[in-house]
Short mmCIF file of C-alpha atoms in Angstrom, two decimals:
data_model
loop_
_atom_site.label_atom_id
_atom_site.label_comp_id
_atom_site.label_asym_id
_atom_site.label_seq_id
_atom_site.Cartn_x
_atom_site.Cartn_y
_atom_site.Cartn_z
CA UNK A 1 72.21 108.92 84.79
CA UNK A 2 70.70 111.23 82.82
CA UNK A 3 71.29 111.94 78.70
CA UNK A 4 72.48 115.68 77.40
CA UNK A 5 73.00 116.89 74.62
CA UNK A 6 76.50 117.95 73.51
CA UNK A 7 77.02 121.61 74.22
CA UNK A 8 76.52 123.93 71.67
CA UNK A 9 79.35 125.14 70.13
CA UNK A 10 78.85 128.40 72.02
CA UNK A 11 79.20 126.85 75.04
CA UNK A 12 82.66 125.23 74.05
CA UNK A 13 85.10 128.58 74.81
CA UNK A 14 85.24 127.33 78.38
CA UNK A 15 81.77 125.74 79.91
CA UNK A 16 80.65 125.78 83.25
CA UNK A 17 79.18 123.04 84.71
CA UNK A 18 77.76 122.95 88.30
CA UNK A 19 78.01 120.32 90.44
CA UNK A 20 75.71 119.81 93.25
CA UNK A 21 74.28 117.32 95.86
CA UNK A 22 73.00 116.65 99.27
CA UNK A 23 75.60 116.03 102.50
CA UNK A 24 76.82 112.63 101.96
CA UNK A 25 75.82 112.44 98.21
CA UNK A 26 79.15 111.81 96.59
CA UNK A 27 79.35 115.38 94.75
CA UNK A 28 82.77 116.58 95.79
CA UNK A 29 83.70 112.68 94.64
CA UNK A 30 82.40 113.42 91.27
CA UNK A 31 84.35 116.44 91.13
CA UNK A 32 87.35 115.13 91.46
CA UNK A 33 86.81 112.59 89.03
CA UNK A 34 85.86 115.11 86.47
CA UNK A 35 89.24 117.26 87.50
CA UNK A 36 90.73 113.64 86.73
CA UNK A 37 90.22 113.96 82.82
CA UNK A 38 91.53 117.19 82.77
CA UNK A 39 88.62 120.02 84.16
CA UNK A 40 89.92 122.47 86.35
CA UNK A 41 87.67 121.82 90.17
CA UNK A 42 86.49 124.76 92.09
CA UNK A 43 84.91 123.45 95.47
CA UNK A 44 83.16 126.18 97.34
CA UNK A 45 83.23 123.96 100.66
CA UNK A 46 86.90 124.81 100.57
CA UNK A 47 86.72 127.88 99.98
CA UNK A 48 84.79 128.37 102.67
CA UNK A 49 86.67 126.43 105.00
CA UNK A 50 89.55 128.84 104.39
CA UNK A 51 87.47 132.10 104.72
CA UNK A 52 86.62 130.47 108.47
CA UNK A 53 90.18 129.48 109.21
CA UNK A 54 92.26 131.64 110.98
CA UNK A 55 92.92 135.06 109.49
CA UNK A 56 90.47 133.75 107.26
CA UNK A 57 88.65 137.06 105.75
CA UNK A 58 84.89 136.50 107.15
CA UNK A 59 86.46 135.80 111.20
CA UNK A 60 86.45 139.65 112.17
CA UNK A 61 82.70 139.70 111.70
CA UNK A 62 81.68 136.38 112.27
CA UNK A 63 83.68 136.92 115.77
CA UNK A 64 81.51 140.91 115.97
CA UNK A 65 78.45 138.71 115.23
CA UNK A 66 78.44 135.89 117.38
CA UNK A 67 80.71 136.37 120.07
CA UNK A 68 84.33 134.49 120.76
CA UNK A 69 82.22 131.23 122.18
CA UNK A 70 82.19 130.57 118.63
CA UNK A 71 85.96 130.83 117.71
CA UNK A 72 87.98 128.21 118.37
CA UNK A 73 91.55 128.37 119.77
CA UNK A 74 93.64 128.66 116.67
CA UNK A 75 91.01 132.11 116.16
CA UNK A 76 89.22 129.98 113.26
CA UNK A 77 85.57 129.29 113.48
CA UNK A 78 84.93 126.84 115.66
CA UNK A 79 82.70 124.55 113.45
CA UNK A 80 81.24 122.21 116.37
CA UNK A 81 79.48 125.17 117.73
CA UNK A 82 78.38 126.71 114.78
CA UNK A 83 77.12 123.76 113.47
CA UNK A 84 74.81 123.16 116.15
CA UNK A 85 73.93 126.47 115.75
CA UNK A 86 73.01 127.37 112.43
CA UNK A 87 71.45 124.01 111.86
CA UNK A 88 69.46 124.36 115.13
CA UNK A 89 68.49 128.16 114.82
CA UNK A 90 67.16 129.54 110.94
CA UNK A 91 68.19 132.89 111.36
CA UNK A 92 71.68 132.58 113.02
CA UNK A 93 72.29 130.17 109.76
CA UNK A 94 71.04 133.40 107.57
CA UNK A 95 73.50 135.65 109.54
CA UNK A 96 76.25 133.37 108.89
CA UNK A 97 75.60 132.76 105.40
CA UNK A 98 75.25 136.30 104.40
CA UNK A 99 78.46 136.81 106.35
CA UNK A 100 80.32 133.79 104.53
CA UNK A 101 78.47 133.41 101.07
CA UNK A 102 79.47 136.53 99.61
CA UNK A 103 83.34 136.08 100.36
CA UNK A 104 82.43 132.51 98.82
CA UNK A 105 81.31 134.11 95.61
CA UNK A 106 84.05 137.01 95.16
CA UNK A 107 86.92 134.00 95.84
CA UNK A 108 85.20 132.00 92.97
CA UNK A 109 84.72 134.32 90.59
CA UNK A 110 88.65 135.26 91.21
CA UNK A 111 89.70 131.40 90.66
CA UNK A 112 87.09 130.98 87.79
CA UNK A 113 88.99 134.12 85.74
CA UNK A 114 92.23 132.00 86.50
CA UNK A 115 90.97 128.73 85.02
CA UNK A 116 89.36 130.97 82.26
CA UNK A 117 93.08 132.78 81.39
CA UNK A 118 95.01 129.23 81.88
CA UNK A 119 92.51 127.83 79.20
CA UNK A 120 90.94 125.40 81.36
CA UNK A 121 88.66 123.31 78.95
CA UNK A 122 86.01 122.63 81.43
CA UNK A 123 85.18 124.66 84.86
CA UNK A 124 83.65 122.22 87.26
CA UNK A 125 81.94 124.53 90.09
CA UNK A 126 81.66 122.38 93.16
CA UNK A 127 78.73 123.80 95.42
CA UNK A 128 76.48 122.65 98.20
CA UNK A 129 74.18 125.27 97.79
CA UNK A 130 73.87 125.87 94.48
CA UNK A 131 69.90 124.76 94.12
CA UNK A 132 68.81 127.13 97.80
CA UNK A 133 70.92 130.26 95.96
CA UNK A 134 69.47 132.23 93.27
CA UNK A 135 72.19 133.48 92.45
CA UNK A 136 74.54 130.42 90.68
CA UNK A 137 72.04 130.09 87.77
CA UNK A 138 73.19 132.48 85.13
CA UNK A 139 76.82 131.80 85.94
CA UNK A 140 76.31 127.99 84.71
CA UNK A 141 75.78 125.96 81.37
CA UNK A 142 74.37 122.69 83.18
CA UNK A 143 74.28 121.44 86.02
CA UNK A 144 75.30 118.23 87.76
CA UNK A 145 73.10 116.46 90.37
CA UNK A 146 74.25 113.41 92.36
CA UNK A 147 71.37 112.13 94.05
CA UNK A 148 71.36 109.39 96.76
CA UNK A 149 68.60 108.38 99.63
CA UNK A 150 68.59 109.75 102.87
CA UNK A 151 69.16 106.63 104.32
CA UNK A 152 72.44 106.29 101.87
CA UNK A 153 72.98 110.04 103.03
CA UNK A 154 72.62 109.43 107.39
CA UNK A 155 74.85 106.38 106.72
CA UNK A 156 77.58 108.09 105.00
CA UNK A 157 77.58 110.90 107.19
CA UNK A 158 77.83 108.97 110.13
CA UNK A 159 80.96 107.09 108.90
CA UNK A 160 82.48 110.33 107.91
CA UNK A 161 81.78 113.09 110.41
CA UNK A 162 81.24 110.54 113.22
CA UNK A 163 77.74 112.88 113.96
CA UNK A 164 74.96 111.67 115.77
CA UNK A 165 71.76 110.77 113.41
CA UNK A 166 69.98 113.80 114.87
CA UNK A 167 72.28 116.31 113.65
CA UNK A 168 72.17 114.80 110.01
CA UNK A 169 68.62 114.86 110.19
CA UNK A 170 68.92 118.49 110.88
CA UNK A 171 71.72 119.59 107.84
CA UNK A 172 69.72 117.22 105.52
CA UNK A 173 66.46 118.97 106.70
CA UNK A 174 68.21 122.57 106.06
CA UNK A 175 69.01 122.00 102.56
CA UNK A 176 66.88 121.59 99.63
CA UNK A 177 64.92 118.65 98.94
CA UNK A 178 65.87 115.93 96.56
CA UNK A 179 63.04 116.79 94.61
CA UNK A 180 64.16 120.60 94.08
CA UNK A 181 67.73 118.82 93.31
CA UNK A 182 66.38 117.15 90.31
CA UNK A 183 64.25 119.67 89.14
CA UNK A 184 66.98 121.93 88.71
CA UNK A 185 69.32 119.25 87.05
CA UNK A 186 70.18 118.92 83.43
CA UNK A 187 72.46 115.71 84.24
CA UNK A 188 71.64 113.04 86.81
CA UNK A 189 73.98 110.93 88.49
CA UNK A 190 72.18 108.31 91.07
CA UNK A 191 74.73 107.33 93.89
CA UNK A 192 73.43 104.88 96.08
CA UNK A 193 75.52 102.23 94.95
CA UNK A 194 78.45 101.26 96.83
CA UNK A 195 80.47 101.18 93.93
CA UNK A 196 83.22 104.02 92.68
CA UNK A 197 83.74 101.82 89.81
CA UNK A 198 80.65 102.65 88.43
CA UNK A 199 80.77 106.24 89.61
CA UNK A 200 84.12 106.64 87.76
CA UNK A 201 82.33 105.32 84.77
CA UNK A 202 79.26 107.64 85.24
CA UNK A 203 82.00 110.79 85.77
CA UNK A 204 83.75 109.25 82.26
CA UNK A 205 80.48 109.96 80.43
CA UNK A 206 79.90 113.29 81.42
CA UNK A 207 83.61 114.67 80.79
CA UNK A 208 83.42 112.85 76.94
CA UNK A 209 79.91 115.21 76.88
CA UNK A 210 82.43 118.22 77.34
CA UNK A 211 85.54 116.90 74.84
CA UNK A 212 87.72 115.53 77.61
#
């Protein structure tokens, strides 16, 4: 793992701290285990999930956009087909995105101004995307990185989601490299290891950076 510095006392009112990773990486893990010591978690993923579940606020277009093949029967998205799709086809993933990625951002902003009146004493912003967006940077103190191999990443995956090593290949290929990941860290938490003892230990560190 990485060192920081101890925010400056600017930063204390209520700091931000993004949290980011490849598929498979462990991020949403570390999350948690940050939300264990007290910060308050905000996972986009879920938020997501919830704007794509039925009467979730982005299925009217999404359904205008790409027809009802790709709503499933409870009128959520139906995630099997989109998958294949926007990790198969560039610009049906941009369609989605800008469809999705803007609800994304209003619903955070909303549940960061909650954690901010409740006097949360760290924000931990959970987020996939946060190196391929632009637009995460000025919204965040430091960020987070938990980095593992792909090979650490396919096998994961493939105990977890039960897909075929193709369509890993694909999502993995889709999102920024590990390289990018790292540049844009301030903190650095290497997850290979099979072992949430030491994770736990590794998410210890960075709450006692932020008081908790």
């Amino acid at each position: 793992m990485s060192t920081l510095q101890t925010p400056s006392p600017s930063h204390w009112r209520i700091p931000r701290l993004g949290v980011t990773g490849g598929i498979g990486s462990g991020k949403s893990t570390v999350a948690a285990m940050l939300a264990a010591h007290g910060a308050t978690h905000i996972d986009a993923d879920q938020i997501a999930r919830s704007v794509t579940a039925a009467g979730g606020t982005a299925m009217a277009q999404i359904a205008q956009v790409f027809g009802s093949e790709l709503i499933d029967d409870s009128g959520g998205l139906h995630r099997e087909r989109m998958r294949a799709l926007a990790f198969g086809d560039a610009l049906a993933r941009q369609r989605l995105e800008a469809i999705v990625h803007p609800l994304v951002g209003q619903a955070t902003a909303q549940r960061v101004l909650q954690a901010e009146q409740a006097g949360a004493p760290l924000i931990v912003l959970d987020i996939p995307l946060l190196v391929e967006s632009n637009r995460w940077n000025r919204q965040l103190d430091r960020v987070l990185v938990v980095d593992c191999s792909e090979a650490t990443q396919l096998a994961r995956v493939t105990l977890r989601n039960k897909l075929p090593p193709d369509a890993i290949a694909r999502i993995i290929a889709a999102q920024a490299s590990r390289s990018a990941r790292r540049a844009a860290a301030d903190m650095i938490i290497y997850n290979d290891a099979q072992d949430l003892g030491l994770l736990r230990a590794q998410a210890a560190q960075i709450a006692a950076l932020f008081g908790l």
